[in-house]
Amino acid sequence: SGRFGCLDEKDDDIWKRAAESVSYLARIAEGMGLLSYMEHLRKNYSYRSSSNILRMIEEVNSPAVQGMIDTATLGFSNETVEDQIQRLGKHLYHVHIGDGVPNGHFAIGDGNLPLAHMMDELDKAGYTHYLSLEILNDRYRRSPEEAMKKSYDWMVNYISGM
């Protein structure tokens, strides 16, 4: 239900179809007691900013559709973690943690994102929902366990040092 449309389609028509699809999926999720999360992606893939995510969440108006932040794709959105935390507010329910340059979904420490700062901002905002490591890059194909362990260890050290 992303923002994929034909090149000759109007954005409003694409949006309307996406909202109908998300609404349909939301009704199914509600019936099953599940949540689904809207996340920003690259400009040519999907929702371009937290404003678009919030617009969709409000338009669908379902408790089963909430927002999320992906640290490794913030570079595509031209927003800061503070922007997204503030905009998504009560609808922020999930955060993907991954490093990047500024993007890339790298293991923590293999990029140059200010992840400690981002985590501090989530903490300052009182964020209490899920964090998940999203290490999704071909460079780890031969050693995924090593990349995940490195990232997990960073998270544990960060959290225990708070």
PDB file of C-alpha atoms in Angstrom:
ATOM      1  CA  SER A   1       0.000   0.000   0.000  1.00  0.00           C
ATOM      2  CA  GLY A   2       2.965   2.318  -0.536  1.00  0.00           C
ATOM      3  CA  ARG A   3       3.019   5.315  -2.814  1.00  0.00           C
ATOM      4  CA  PHE A   4       3.650   3.361  -6.009  1.00  0.00           C
ATOM      5  CA  GLY A   5       1.747   4.746  -8.931  1.00  0.00           C
ATOM      6  CA  CYS A   6       2.117   5.084 -12.657  1.00  0.00           C
ATOM      7  CA  LEU A   7       4.182   8.020 -13.875  1.00  0.00           C
ATOM      8  CA  ASP A   8       1.143   9.557 -15.544  1.00  0.00           C
ATOM      9  CA  GLU A   9      -1.073   9.340 -12.440  1.00  0.00           C
ATOM     10  CA  LYS A  10      -1.901  12.312 -10.294  1.00  0.00           C
ATOM     11  CA  ASP A  11      -0.538  12.257  -6.742  1.00  0.00           C
ATOM     12  CA  ASP A  12      -4.065  12.686  -5.367  1.00  0.00           C
ATOM     13  CA  ASP A  13      -5.232   9.531  -7.139  1.00  0.00           C
ATOM     14  CA  ILE A  14      -2.239   7.566  -5.862  1.00  0.00           C
ATOM     15  CA  TRP A  15      -2.825   8.857  -2.329  1.00  0.00           C
ATOM     16  CA  LYS A  16      -6.522   7.962  -2.427  1.00  0.00           C
ATOM     17  CA  ARG A  17      -5.765   4.397  -3.518  1.00  0.00           C
ATOM     18  CA  ALA A  18      -3.064   4.064  -0.842  1.00  0.00           C
ATOM     19  CA  ALA A  19      -5.435   5.356   1.866  1.00  0.00           C
ATOM     20  CA  GLU A  20      -8.114   2.875   0.776  1.00  0.00           C
ATOM     21  CA  SER A  21      -5.576   0.034   0.907  1.00  0.00           C
ATOM     22  CA  VAL A  22      -4.235   1.039   4.323  1.00  0.00           C
ATOM     23  CA  SER A  23      -7.802   1.393   5.646  1.00  0.00           C
ATOM     24  CA  TYR A  24      -8.660  -2.095   4.406  1.00  0.00           C
ATOM     25  CA  LEU A  25      -5.544  -3.572   6.040  1.00  0.00           C
ATOM     26  CA  ALA A  26      -6.232  -1.602   9.230  1.00  0.00           C
ATOM     27  CA  ARG A  27      -9.676  -3.198   9.591  1.00  0.00           C
ATOM     28  CA  ILE A  28      -8.101  -6.643   9.282  1.00  0.00           C
ATOM     29  CA  ALA A  29      -5.365  -5.736  11.791  1.00  0.00           C
ATOM     30  CA  GLU A  30      -7.926  -4.353  14.247  1.00  0.00           C
ATOM     31  CA  GLY A  31      -9.865  -7.616  14.090  1.00  0.00           C
ATOM     32  CA  MET A  32      -6.700  -9.569  14.826  1.00  0.00           C
ATOM     33  CA  GLY A  33      -5.445  -7.242  17.567  1.00  0.00           C
ATOM     34  CA  LEU A  34      -2.382  -6.248  15.533  1.00  0.00           C
ATOM     35  CA  LEU A  35      -0.619  -2.955  14.847  1.00  0.00           C
ATOM     36  CA  SER A  36       0.900  -1.811  11.580  1.00  0.00           C
ATOM     37  CA  TYR A  37       3.471   0.923  11.272  1.00  0.00           C
ATOM     38  CA  MET A  38       3.948   3.611   8.642  1.00  0.00           C
ATOM     39  CA  GLU A  39       7.560   4.582   8.001  1.00  0.00           C
ATOM     40  CA  HIS A  40       9.236   7.120   5.748  1.00  0.00           C
ATOM     41  CA  LEU A  41      11.323   5.751   2.930  1.00  0.00           C
ATOM     42  CA  ARG A  42      13.256   7.129   0.000  1.00  0.00           C
ATOM     43  CA  LYS A  43      11.509   9.780  -2.071  1.00  0.00           C
ATOM     44  CA  ASN A  44      10.926   7.492  -5.031  1.00  0.00           C
ATOM     45  CA  TYR A  45       9.575   4.648  -2.891  1.00  0.00           C
ATOM     46  CA  SER A  46       6.939   5.865  -0.501  1.00  0.00           C
ATOM     47  CA  TYR A  47       5.957   8.458   2.070  1.00  0.00           C
ATOM     48  CA  ARG A  48       8.571  11.172   1.979  1.00  0.00           C
ATOM     49  CA  SER A  49       8.286  12.640   5.441  1.00  0.00           C
ATOM     50  CA  SER A  50       6.690  12.299   8.828  1.00  0.00           C
ATOM     51  CA  SER A  51       4.077  14.814   7.631  1.00  0.00           C
ATOM     52  CA  ASN A  52       2.925  12.285   5.020  1.00  0.00           C
ATOM     53  CA  ILE A  53       2.949   9.502   7.597  1.00  0.00           C
ATOM     54  CA  LEU A  54       0.893  11.567  10.039  1.00  0.00           C
ATOM     55  CA  ARG A  55      -1.542  12.575   7.283  1.00  0.00           C
ATOM     56  CA  MET A  56      -2.124   8.904   6.408  1.00  0.00           C
ATOM     57  CA  ILE A  57      -2.507   7.880  10.059  1.00  0.00           C
ATOM     58  CA  GLU A  58      -5.056  10.634  10.650  1.00  0.00           C
ATOM     59  CA  GLU A  59      -6.926   9.922   7.416  1.00  0.00           C
ATOM     60  CA  VAL A  60      -7.175   6.183   8.090  1.00  0.00           C
ATOM     61  CA  ASN A  61      -8.068   6.923  11.726  1.00  0.00           C
ATOM     62  CA  SER A  62      -7.457   3.435  13.085  1.00  0.00           C
ATOM     63  CA  PRO A  63      -5.729   2.444  16.311  1.00  0.00           C
ATOM     64  CA  ALA A  64      -4.089  -0.327  14.265  1.00  0.00           C
ATOM     65  CA  VAL A  65      -2.085   2.151  12.150  1.00  0.00           C
ATOM     66  CA  GLN A  66       0.725   4.009  13.875  1.00  0.00           C
ATOM     67  CA  GLY A  67       4.023   5.658  12.956  1.00  0.00           C
ATOM     68  CA  MET A  68       7.638   4.741  13.199  1.00  0.00           C
ATOM     69  CA  ILE A  69      11.113   6.156  12.701  1.00  0.00           C
ATOM     70  CA  ASP A  70      13.956   4.469  10.857  1.00  0.00           C
ATOM     71  CA  THR A  71      17.277   6.048  11.854  1.00  0.00           C
ATOM     72  CA  ALA A  72      19.016   4.769   8.719  1.00  0.00           C
ATOM     73  CA  THR A  73      16.593   6.486   6.343  1.00  0.00           C
ATOM     74  CA  LEU A  74      16.392   9.852   8.103  1.00  0.00           C
ATOM     75  CA  GLY A  75      18.911  11.157   5.584  1.00  0.00           C
ATOM     76  CA  PHE A  76      16.357  10.706   2.810  1.00  0.00           C
ATOM     77  CA  SER A  77      13.629  12.642   4.576  1.00  0.00           C
ATOM     78  CA  ASN A  78      15.571  15.842   5.281  1.00  0.00           C
ATOM     79  CA  GLU A  79      14.211  15.634   8.822  1.00  0.00           C
ATOM     80  CA  THR A  80      15.902  15.154  12.154  1.00  0.00           C
ATOM     81  CA  VAL A  81      14.913  12.620  14.747  1.00  0.00           C
ATOM     82  CA  GLU A  82      13.605  15.552  16.791  1.00  0.00           C
ATOM     83  CA  ASP A  83      11.362  16.597  13.875  1.00  0.00           C
ATOM     84  CA  GLN A  84       9.915  13.131  13.550  1.00  0.00           C
ATOM     85  CA  ILE A  85       9.440  12.586  17.288  1.00  0.00           C
ATOM     86  CA  GLN A  86       7.628  15.920  17.569  1.00  0.00           C
ATOM     87  CA  ARG A  87       5.467  15.400  14.492  1.00  0.00           C
ATOM     88  CA  LEU A  88       4.464  11.777  15.117  1.00  0.00           C
ATOM     89  CA  GLY A  89       3.910  12.408  18.833  1.00  0.00           C
ATOM     90  CA  LYS A  90       1.439   9.941  20.327  1.00  0.00           C
ATOM     91  CA  HIS A  91       1.512   7.952  17.078  1.00  0.00           C
ATOM     92  CA  LEU A  92       5.199   6.981  17.418  1.00  0.00           C
ATOM     93  CA  TYR A  93       5.135   3.272  18.229  1.00  0.00           C
ATOM     94  CA  HIS A  94       8.305   1.748  16.771  1.00  0.00           C
ATOM     95  CA  VAL A  95      11.899   2.696  15.930  1.00  0.00           C
ATOM     96  CA  HIS A  96      14.301   0.882  13.627  1.00  0.00           C
ATOM     97  CA  ILE A  97      17.889   1.428  14.746  1.00  0.00           C
ATOM     98  CA  GLY A  98      20.582   1.132  12.107  1.00  0.00           C
ATOM     99  CA  ASP A  99      23.650   3.131  11.186  1.00  0.00           C
ATOM    100  CA  GLY A 100      24.321   4.843   7.880  1.00  0.00           C
ATOM    101  CA  VAL A 101      26.287   7.377   5.874  1.00  0.00           C
ATOM    102  CA  PRO A 102      23.655   8.897   6.243  1.00  0.00           C
ATOM    103  CA  ASN A 103      21.685   5.868   5.081  1.00  0.00           C
ATOM    104  CA  GLY A 104      22.634   2.258   4.508  1.00  0.00           C
ATOM    105  CA  HIS A 105      21.167   0.136   7.307  1.00  0.00           C
ATOM    106  CA  PHE A 106      24.656  -0.653   8.582  1.00  0.00           C
ATOM    107  CA  ALA A 107      25.663  -2.300  11.830  1.00  0.00           C
ATOM    108  CA  ILE A 108      26.001   0.259  14.596  1.00  0.00           C
ATOM    109  CA  GLY A 109      29.446   1.810  14.373  1.00  0.00           C
ATOM    110  CA  ASP A 110      29.868   1.166  10.641  1.00  0.00           C
ATOM    111  CA  GLY A 111      28.259   4.460   9.698  1.00  0.00           C
ATOM    112  CA  ASN A 112      28.378   7.986  11.011  1.00  0.00           C
ATOM    113  CA  LEU A 113      24.880   8.627  12.325  1.00  0.00           C
ATOM    114  CA  PRO A 114      24.603  10.291  15.747  1.00  0.00           C
ATOM    115  CA  LEU A 115      22.796   7.272  17.210  1.00  0.00           C
ATOM    116  CA  ALA A 116      23.539   8.117  20.848  1.00  0.00           C
ATOM    117  CA  HIS A 117      21.988  11.555  20.256  1.00  0.00           C
ATOM    118  CA  MET A 118      18.965   9.971  18.573  1.00  0.00           C
ATOM    119  CA  MET A 119      18.524   7.567  21.489  1.00  0.00           C
ATOM    120  CA  ASP A 120      18.867  10.490  23.924  1.00  0.00           C
ATOM    121  CA  GLU A 121      16.111  12.348  22.069  1.00  0.00           C
ATOM    122  CA  LEU A 122      13.806   9.322  22.243  1.00  0.00           C
ATOM    123  CA  ASP A 123      14.507   9.087  25.963  1.00  0.00           C
ATOM    124  CA  LYS A 124      13.849  12.823  26.474  1.00  0.00           C
ATOM    125  CA  ALA A 125      10.524  12.425  24.663  1.00  0.00           C
ATOM    126  CA  GLY A 126       9.528   9.615  27.026  1.00  0.00           C
ATOM    127  CA  TYR A 127       9.424   7.008  24.256  1.00  0.00           C
ATOM    128  CA  THR A 128       8.366   3.647  25.762  1.00  0.00           C
ATOM    129  CA  HIS A 129       7.592   1.453  22.757  1.00  0.00           C
ATOM    130  CA  TYR A 130       9.735  -0.948  20.763  1.00  0.00           C
ATOM    131  CA  LEU A 131      13.215  -0.534  19.313  1.00  0.00           C
ATOM    132  CA  SER A 132      14.504  -3.026  16.783  1.00  0.00           C
ATOM    133  CA  LEU A 133      17.842  -3.367  15.081  1.00  0.00           C
ATOM    134  CA  GLU A 134      17.518  -3.135  11.312  1.00  0.00           C
ATOM    135  CA  ILE A 135      20.793  -4.277   9.819  1.00  0.00           C
ATOM    136  CA  LEU A 136      19.984  -4.748   6.168  1.00  0.00           C
ATOM    137  CA  ASN A 137      22.954  -4.360   3.886  1.00  0.00           C
ATOM    138  CA  ASP A 138      24.674  -6.715   1.457  1.00  0.00           C
ATOM    139  CA  ARG A 139      28.033  -6.136   3.171  1.00  0.00           C
ATOM    140  CA  TYR A 140      26.842  -8.430   6.008  1.00  0.00           C
ATOM    141  CA  ARG A 141      25.685 -11.296   3.821  1.00  0.00           C
ATOM    142  CA  ARG A 142      28.587 -13.534   4.879  1.00  0.00           C
ATOM    143  CA  SER A 143      28.602 -12.551   8.558  1.00  0.00           C
ATOM    144  CA  PRO A 144      25.136 -11.418   9.668  1.00  0.00           C
ATOM    145  CA  GLU A 145      25.605 -12.711  13.218  1.00  0.00           C
ATOM    146  CA  GLU A 146      28.720 -10.592  13.697  1.00  0.00           C
ATOM    147  CA  ALA A 147      26.920  -7.424  12.514  1.00  0.00           C
ATOM    148  CA  MET A 148      23.919  -8.092  14.749  1.00  0.00           C
ATOM    149  CA  LYS A 149      26.081  -8.912  17.779  1.00  0.00           C
ATOM    150  CA  LYS A 150      28.097  -5.709  17.318  1.00  0.00           C
ATOM    151  CA  SER A 151      24.861  -3.687  17.138  1.00  0.00           C
ATOM    152  CA  TYR A 152      23.215  -5.543  20.009  1.00  0.00           C
ATOM    153  CA  ASP A 153      26.273  -5.005  22.207  1.00  0.00           C
ATOM    154  CA  TRP A 154      26.203  -1.279  21.413  1.00  0.00           C
ATOM    155  CA  MET A 155      22.522  -1.095  22.383  1.00  0.00           C
ATOM    156  CA  VAL A 156      23.092  -2.973  25.648  1.00  0.00           C
ATOM    157  CA  ASN A 157      26.050  -0.733  26.541  1.00  0.00           C
ATOM    158  CA  TYR A 158      24.109   2.395  25.676  1.00  0.00           C
ATOM    159  CA  ILE A 159      21.047   1.395  27.686  1.00  0.00           C
ATOM    160  CA  SER A 160      23.029   0.180  30.701  1.00  0.00           C
ATOM    161  CA  GLY A 161      25.010   3.438  30.717  1.00  0.00           C
ATOM    162  CA  MET A 162      21.912   5.601  31.003  1.00  0.00           C
TER     163      MET A 162
END
